mmCIF file of C-alpha atoms and ligand atoms in Angstrom:
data_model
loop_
_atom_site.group_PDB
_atom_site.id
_atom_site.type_symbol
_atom_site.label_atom_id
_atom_site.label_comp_id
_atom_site.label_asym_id
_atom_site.label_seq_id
_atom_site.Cartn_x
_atom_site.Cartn_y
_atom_site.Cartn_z
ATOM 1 C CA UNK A 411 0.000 0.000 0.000
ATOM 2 C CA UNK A 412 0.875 3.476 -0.738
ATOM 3 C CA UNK A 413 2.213 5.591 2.030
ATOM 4 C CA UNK A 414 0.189 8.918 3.631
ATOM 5 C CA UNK A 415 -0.849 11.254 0.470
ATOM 6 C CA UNK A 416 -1.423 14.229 3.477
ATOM 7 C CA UNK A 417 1.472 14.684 5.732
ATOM 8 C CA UNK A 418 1.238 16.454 9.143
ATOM 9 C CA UNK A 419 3.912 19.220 9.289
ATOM 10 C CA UNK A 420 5.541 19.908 12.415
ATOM 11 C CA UNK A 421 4.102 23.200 14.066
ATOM 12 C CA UNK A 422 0.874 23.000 12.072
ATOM 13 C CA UNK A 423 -2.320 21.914 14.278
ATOM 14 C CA UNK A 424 -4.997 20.337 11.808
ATOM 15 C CA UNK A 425 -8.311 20.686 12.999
ATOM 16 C CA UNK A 426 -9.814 17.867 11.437
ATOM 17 C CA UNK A 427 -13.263 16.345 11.516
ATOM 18 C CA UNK A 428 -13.292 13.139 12.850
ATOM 19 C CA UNK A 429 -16.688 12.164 10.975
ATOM 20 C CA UNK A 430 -20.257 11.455 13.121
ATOM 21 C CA UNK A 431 -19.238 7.815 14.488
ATOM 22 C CA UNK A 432 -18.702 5.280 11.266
ATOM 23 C CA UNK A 433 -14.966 4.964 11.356
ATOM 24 C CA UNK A 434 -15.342 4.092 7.483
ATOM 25 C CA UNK A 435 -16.602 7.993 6.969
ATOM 26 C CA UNK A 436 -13.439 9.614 8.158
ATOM 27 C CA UNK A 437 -12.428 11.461 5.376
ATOM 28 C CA UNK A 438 -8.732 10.043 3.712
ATOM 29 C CA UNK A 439 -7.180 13.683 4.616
ATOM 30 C CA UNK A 440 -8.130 13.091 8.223
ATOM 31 C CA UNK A 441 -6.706 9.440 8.179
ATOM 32 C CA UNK A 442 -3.403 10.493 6.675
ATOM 33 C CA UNK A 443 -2.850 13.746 9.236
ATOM 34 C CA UNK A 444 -3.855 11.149 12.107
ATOM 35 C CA UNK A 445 -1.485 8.543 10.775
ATOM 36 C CA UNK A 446 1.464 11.533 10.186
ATOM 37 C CA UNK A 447 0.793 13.223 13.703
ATOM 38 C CA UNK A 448 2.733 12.789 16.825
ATOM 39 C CA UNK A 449 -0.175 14.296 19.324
ATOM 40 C CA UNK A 450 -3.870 13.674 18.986
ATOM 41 C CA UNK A 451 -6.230 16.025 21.199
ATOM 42 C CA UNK A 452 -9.672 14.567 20.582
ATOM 43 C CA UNK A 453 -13.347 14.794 21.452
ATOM 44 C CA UNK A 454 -14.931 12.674 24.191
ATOM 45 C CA UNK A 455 -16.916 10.140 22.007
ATOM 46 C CA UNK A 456 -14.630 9.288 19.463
ATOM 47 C CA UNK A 457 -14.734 5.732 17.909
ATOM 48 C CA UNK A 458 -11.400 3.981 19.325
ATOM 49 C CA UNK A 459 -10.860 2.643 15.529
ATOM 50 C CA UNK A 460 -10.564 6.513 14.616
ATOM 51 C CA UNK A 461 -7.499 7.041 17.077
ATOM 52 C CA UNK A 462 -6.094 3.789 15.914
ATOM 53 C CA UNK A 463 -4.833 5.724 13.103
ATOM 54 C CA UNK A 464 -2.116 7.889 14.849
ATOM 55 C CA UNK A 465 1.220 5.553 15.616
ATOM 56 C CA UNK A 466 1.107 4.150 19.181
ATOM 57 C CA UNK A 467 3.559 6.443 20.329
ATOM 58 C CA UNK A 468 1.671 9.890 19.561
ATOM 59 C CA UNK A 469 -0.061 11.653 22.164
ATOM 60 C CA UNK A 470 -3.639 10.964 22.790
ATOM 61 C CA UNK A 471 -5.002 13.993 25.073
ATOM 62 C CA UNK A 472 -9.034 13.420 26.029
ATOM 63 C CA UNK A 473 -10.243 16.541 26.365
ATOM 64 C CA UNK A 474 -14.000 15.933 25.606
ATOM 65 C CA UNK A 475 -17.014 16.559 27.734
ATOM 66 C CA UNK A 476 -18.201 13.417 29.389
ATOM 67 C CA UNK A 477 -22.523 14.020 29.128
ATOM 68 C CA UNK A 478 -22.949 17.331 30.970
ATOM 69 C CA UNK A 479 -20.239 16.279 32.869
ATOM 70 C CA UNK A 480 -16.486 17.364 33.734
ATOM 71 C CA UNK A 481 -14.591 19.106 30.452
ATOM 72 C CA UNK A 482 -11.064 20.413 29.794
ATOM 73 C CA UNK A 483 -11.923 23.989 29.985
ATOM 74 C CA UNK A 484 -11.967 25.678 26.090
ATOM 75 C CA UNK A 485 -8.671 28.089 27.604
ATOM 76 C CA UNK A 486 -6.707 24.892 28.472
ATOM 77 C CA UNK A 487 -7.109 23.427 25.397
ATOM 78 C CA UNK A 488 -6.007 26.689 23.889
ATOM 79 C CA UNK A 489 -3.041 26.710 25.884
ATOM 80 C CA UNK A 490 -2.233 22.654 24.413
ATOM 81 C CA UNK A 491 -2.571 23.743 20.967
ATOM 82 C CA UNK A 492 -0.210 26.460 21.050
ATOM 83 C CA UNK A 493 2.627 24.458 23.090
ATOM 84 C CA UNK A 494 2.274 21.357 21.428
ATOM 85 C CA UNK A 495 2.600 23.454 18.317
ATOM 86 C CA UNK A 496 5.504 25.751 19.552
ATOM 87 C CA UNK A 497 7.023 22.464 20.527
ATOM 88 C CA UNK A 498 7.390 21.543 16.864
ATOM 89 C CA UNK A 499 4.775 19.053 17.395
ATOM 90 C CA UNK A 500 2.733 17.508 14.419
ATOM 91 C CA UNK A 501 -0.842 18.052 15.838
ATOM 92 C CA UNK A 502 -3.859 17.018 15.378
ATOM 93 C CA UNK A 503 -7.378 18.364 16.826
ATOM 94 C CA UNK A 504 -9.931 15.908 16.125
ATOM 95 C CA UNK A 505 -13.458 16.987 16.479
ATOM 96 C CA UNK A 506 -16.544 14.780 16.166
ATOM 97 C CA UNK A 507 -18.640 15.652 12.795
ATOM 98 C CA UNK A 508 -17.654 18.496 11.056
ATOM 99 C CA UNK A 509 -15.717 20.987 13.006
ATOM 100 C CA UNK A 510 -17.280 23.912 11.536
ATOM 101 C CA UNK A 511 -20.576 22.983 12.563
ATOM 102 C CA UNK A 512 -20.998 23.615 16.456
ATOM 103 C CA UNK A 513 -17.553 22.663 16.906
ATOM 104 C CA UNK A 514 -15.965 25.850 18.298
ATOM 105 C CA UNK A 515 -13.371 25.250 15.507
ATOM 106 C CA UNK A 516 -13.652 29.826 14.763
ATOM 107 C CA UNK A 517 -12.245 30.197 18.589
ATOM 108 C CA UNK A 518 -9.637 27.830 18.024
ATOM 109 C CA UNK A 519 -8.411 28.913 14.622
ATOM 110 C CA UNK A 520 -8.508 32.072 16.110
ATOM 111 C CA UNK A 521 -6.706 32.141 19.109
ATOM 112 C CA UNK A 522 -4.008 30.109 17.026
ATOM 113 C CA UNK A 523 -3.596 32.793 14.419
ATOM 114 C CA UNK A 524 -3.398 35.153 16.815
ATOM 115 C CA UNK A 525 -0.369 33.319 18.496
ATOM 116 C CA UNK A 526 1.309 33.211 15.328
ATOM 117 C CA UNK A 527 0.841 29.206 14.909
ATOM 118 C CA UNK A 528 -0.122 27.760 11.394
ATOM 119 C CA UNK A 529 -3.557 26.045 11.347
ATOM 120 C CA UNK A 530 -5.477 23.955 8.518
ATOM 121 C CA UNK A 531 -9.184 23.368 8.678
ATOM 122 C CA UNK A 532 -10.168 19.483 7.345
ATOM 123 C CA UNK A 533 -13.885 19.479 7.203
ATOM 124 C CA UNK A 534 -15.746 16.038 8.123
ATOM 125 C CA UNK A 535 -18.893 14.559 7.457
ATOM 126 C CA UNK A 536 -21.348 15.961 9.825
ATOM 127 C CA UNK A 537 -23.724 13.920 12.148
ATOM 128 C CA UNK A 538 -26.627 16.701 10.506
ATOM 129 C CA UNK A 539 -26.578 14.668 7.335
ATOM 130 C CA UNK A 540 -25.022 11.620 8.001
ATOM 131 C CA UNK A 541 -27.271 10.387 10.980
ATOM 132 C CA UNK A 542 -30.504 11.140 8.584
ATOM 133 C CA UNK A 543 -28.743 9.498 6.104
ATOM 134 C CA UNK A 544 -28.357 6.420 7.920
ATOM 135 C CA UNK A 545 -31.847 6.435 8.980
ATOM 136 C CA UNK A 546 -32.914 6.376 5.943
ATOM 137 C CA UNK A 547 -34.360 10.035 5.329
ATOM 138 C CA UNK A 548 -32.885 12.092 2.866
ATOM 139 C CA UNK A 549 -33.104 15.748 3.918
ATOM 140 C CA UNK A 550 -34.339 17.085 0.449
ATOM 141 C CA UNK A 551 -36.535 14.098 -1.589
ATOM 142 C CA UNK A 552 -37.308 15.216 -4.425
ATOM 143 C CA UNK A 553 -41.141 16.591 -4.030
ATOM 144 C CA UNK A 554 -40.961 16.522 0.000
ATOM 145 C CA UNK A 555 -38.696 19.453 0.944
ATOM 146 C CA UNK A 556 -36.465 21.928 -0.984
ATOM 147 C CA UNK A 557 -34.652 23.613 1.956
ATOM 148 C CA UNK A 558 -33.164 22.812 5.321
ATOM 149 C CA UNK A 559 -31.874 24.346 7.951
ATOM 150 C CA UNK A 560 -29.264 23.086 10.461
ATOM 151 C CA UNK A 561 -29.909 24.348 14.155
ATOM 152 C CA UNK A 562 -28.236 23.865 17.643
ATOM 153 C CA UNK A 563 -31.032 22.641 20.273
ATOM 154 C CA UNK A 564 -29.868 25.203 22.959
ATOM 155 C CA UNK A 565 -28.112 28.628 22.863
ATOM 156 C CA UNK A 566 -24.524 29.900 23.310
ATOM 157 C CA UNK A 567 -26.324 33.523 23.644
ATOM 158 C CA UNK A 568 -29.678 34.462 25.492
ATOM 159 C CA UNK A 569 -30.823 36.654 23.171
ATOM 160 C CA UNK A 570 -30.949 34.385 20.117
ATOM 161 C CA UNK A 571 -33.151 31.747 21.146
ATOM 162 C CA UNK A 572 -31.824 28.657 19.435
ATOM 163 C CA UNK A 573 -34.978 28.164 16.789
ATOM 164 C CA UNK A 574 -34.646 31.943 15.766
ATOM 165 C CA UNK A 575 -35.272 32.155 11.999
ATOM 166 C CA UNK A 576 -35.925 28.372 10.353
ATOM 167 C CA UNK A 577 -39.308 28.545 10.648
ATOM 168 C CA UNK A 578 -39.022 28.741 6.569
ATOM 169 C CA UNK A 579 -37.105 25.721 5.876
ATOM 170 C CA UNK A 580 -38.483 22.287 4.989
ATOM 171 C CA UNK A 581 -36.581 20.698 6.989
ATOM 172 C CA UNK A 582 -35.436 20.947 10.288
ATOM 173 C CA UNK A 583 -32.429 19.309 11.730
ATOM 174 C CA UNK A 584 -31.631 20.111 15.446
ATOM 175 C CA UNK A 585 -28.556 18.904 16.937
ATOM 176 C CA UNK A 586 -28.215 19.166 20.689
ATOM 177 C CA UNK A 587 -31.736 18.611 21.034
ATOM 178 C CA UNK A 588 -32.404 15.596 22.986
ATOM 179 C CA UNK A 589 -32.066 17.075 26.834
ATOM 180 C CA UNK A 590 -34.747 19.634 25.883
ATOM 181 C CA UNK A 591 -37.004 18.307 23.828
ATOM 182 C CA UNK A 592 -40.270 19.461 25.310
ATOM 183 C CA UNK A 593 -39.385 22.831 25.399
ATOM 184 C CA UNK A 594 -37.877 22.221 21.521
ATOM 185 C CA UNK A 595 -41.296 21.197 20.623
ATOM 186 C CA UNK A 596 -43.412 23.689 21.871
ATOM 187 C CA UNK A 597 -41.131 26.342 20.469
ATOM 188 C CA UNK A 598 -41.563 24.642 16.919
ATOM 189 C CA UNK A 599 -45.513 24.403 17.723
ATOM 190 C CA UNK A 600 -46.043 28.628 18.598
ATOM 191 C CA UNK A 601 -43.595 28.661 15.491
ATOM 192 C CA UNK A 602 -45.987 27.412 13.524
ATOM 193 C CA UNK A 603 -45.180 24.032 12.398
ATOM 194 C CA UNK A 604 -48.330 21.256 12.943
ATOM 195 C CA UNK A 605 -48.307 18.963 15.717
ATOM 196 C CA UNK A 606 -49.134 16.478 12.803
ATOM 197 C CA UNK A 607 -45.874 16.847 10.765
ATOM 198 C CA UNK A 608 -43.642 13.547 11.258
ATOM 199 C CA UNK A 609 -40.697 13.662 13.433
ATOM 200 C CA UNK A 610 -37.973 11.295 14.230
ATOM 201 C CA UNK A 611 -35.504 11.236 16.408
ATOM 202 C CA UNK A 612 -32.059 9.324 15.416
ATOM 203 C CA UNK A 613 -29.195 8.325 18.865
ATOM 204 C CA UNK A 614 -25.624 7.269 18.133
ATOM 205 C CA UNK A 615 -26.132 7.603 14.443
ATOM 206 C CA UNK A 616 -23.995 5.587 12.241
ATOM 207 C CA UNK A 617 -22.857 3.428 14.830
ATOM 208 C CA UNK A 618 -24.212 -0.381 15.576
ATOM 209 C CA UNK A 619 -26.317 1.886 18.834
ATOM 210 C CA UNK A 620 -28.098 3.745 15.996
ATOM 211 C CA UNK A 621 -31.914 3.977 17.501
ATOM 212 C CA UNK A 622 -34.698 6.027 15.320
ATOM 213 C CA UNK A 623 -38.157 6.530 17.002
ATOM 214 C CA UNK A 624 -40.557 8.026 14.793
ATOM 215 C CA UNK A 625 -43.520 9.724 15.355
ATOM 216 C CA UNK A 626 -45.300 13.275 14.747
ATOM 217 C CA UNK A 627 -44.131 16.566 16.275
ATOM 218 C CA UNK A 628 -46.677 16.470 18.558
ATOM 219 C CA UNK A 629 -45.821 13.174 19.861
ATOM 220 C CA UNK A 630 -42.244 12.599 19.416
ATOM 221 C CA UNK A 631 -41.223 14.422 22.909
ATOM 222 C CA UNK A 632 -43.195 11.863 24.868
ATOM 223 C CA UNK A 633 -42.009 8.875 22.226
ATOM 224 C CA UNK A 634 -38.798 9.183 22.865
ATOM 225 C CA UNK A 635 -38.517 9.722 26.518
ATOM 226 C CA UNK A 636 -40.798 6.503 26.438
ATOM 227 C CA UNK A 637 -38.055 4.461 24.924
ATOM 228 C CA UNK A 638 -35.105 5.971 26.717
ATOM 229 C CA UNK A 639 -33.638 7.275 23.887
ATOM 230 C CA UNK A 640 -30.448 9.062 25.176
ATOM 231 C CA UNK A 641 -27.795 11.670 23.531
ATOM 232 C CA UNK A 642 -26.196 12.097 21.136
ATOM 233 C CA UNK A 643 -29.476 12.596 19.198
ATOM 234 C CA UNK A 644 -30.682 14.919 16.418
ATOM 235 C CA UNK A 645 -34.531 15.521 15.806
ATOM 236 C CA UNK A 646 -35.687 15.620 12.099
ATOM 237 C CA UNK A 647 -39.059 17.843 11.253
ATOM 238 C CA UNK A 648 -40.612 17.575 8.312
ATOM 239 C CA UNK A 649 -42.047 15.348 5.486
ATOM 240 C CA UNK A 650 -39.216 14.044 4.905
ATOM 241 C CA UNK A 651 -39.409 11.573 8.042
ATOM 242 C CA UNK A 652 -41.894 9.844 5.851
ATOM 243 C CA UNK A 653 -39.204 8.211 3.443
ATOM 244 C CA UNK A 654 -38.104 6.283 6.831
ATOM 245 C CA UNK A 655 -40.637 3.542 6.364
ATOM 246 C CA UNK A 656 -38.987 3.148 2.691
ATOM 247 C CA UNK A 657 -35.573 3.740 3.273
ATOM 248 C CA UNK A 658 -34.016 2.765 6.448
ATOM 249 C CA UNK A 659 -31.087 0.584 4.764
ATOM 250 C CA UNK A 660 -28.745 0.457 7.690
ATOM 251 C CA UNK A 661 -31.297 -0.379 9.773
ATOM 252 C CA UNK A 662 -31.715 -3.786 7.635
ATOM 253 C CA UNK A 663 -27.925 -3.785 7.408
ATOM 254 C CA UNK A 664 -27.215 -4.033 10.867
ATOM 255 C CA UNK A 665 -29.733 -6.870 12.617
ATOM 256 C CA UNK A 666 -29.196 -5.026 16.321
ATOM 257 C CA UNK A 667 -30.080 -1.625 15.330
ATOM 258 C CA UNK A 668 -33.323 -1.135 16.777
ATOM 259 C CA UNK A 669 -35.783 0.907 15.108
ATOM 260 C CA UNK A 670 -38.916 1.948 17.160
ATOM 261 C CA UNK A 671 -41.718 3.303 14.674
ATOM 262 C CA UNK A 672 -44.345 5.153 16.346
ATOM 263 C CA UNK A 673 -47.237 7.233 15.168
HETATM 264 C C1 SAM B 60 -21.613 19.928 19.811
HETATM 265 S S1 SAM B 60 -22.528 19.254 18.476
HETATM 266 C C2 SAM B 60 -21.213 18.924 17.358
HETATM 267 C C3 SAM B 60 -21.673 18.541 15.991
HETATM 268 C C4 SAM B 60 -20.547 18.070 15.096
HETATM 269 N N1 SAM B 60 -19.573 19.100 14.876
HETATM 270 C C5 SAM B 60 -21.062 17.549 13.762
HETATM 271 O O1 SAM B 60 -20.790 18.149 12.713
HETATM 272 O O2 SAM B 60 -21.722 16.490 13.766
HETATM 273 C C6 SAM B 60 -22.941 17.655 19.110
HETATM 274 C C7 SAM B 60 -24.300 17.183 18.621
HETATM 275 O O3 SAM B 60 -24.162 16.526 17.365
HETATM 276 C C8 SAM B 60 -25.138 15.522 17.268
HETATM 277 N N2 SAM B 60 -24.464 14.228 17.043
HETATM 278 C C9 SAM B 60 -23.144 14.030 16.908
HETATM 279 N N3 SAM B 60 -22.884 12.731 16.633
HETATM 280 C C10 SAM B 60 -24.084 12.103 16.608
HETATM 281 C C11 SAM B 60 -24.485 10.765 16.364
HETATM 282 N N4 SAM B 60 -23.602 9.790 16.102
HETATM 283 N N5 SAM B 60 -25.811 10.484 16.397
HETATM 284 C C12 SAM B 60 -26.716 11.437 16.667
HETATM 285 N N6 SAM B 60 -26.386 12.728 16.886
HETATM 286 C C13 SAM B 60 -25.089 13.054 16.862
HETATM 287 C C14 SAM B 60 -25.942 15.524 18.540
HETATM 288 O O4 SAM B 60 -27.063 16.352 18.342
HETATM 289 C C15 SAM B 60 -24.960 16.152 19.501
HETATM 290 O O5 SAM B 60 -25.634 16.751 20.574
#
């Protein structure tokens, strides 16, 4: 086999996307920086076959948030960037997903431009389309939805409340949604949308965990909670949902992945 097409320069920190849990849809870029790197500082729920990647001997730093739980604060892992960098390090930032997408990657690019350390962005394949993907609903079919929007569940800033402005799209995709769901709901219901338009929600998409509950807006809140489903989760609004019943390959692929259909 060939060796690495993308090599990880020393000094350079690649913040890479590390894909939404399939191993097999880390992109080759990210393989090769991870395989070329000598320190790895990566998200919390990273699929152990992704780290495999970088040689034994690099650096593996955990600095992912465990649930709601205990994180390496975002100035700390500022502060490893830069010295690993300034070390002459070969460094990679893995980030689940895409990192541009509710990833924090614009604090971290910046903070390393400011300290005069070379970065590279390596977009991923985001859990927004992949996990519908893998449930089976495309976010556009053809003569169900021509537009989507992409929206975090909760907030960085109180005075944009996290549904402000998709009520337009066809399809909504909320990531971060699954500890408030209720309160997601009845903002999408004095929004607008019908309690009747099909919902689903998809956990640990993409991996052999996958579990999609389907139902309507107005039920899913209550469907979900009744099956336990936990995060990560996204919610899917709109007709869309419907190509589920048709579509749900992976589903059929993988015997253990339980699908819950619920109307
Ligand atoms: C902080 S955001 C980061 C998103 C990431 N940058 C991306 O592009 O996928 C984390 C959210 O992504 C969603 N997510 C990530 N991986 C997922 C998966 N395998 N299945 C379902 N949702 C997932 C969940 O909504 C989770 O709360």
């Amino acid at each position: 086999m060939e060796g690495p097409r993308w090599r990880a320069e020393a000094g350079v920190v690649y913040l890479v996307g590390a894909g939404p849990g399939d191993p097999g849809l880390l992109t080759l870029k990210a393989r090769d920086l991870l395989a070329t790197s000598d320190c790895v500082l990566h998200d919390h729920l990273l699929d152990p076959a992704v780290l495999s990647f970088a040689p034994p001997e690099a650096e593996r730093l955990d600095v992912g948030k465990v649930g709601h739980g205990a994180q390496t604060s975002q100035d700390r892992i500022h502060e490893l960037l830069r010295d690993r960098a300034r070390t002459g390090r070969r460094v990679v930032r893995l980030k689940g997903g895409c990192p541009t997408l509710f990833g924090r990657v614009a604090e971290e690019a910046d903070m390393l431009r400011r300290a005069g350390v070379r970065f590279e962005i390596v977009p991923g394949v985001t859990s927004a389309l992949a996990v519908p993907a893998y449930a089976g609903i495309p976010l556009t079919a053809r003569g169900y939805a021509a537009s989507v929007a992409i929206v975090a569940g909760h907030s960085a800033s109180p005075e944009r409340p996290p549904l402000t402005g998709v009520s337009g799209a066809d399809t909504l995709v909320v990531l971060m949604a699954m500890r408030s769901l209720p309160s997601l709901v009845r903002q999408l219901l004095a929004a607008g949308r019908s309690e009747q338009v099909p919902a689903a929600v998809v956990s640990e998409g993409t991996t052999p965990r996958q579990r999609v509950v389907v139902a309507t807006l107005g039920t899913i809140a209550a469907a979900a909670a009744a099956h336990g489903i936990e995060p990560p989760g996204v919610l899917v609004v709109g007709e869309v949902v419907r190509q589920h019943a048709r579509l749900a390959w992976f589903s059929e692929a993988v015997p253990d992945n339980l699908v819950v259909q619920k109307s």
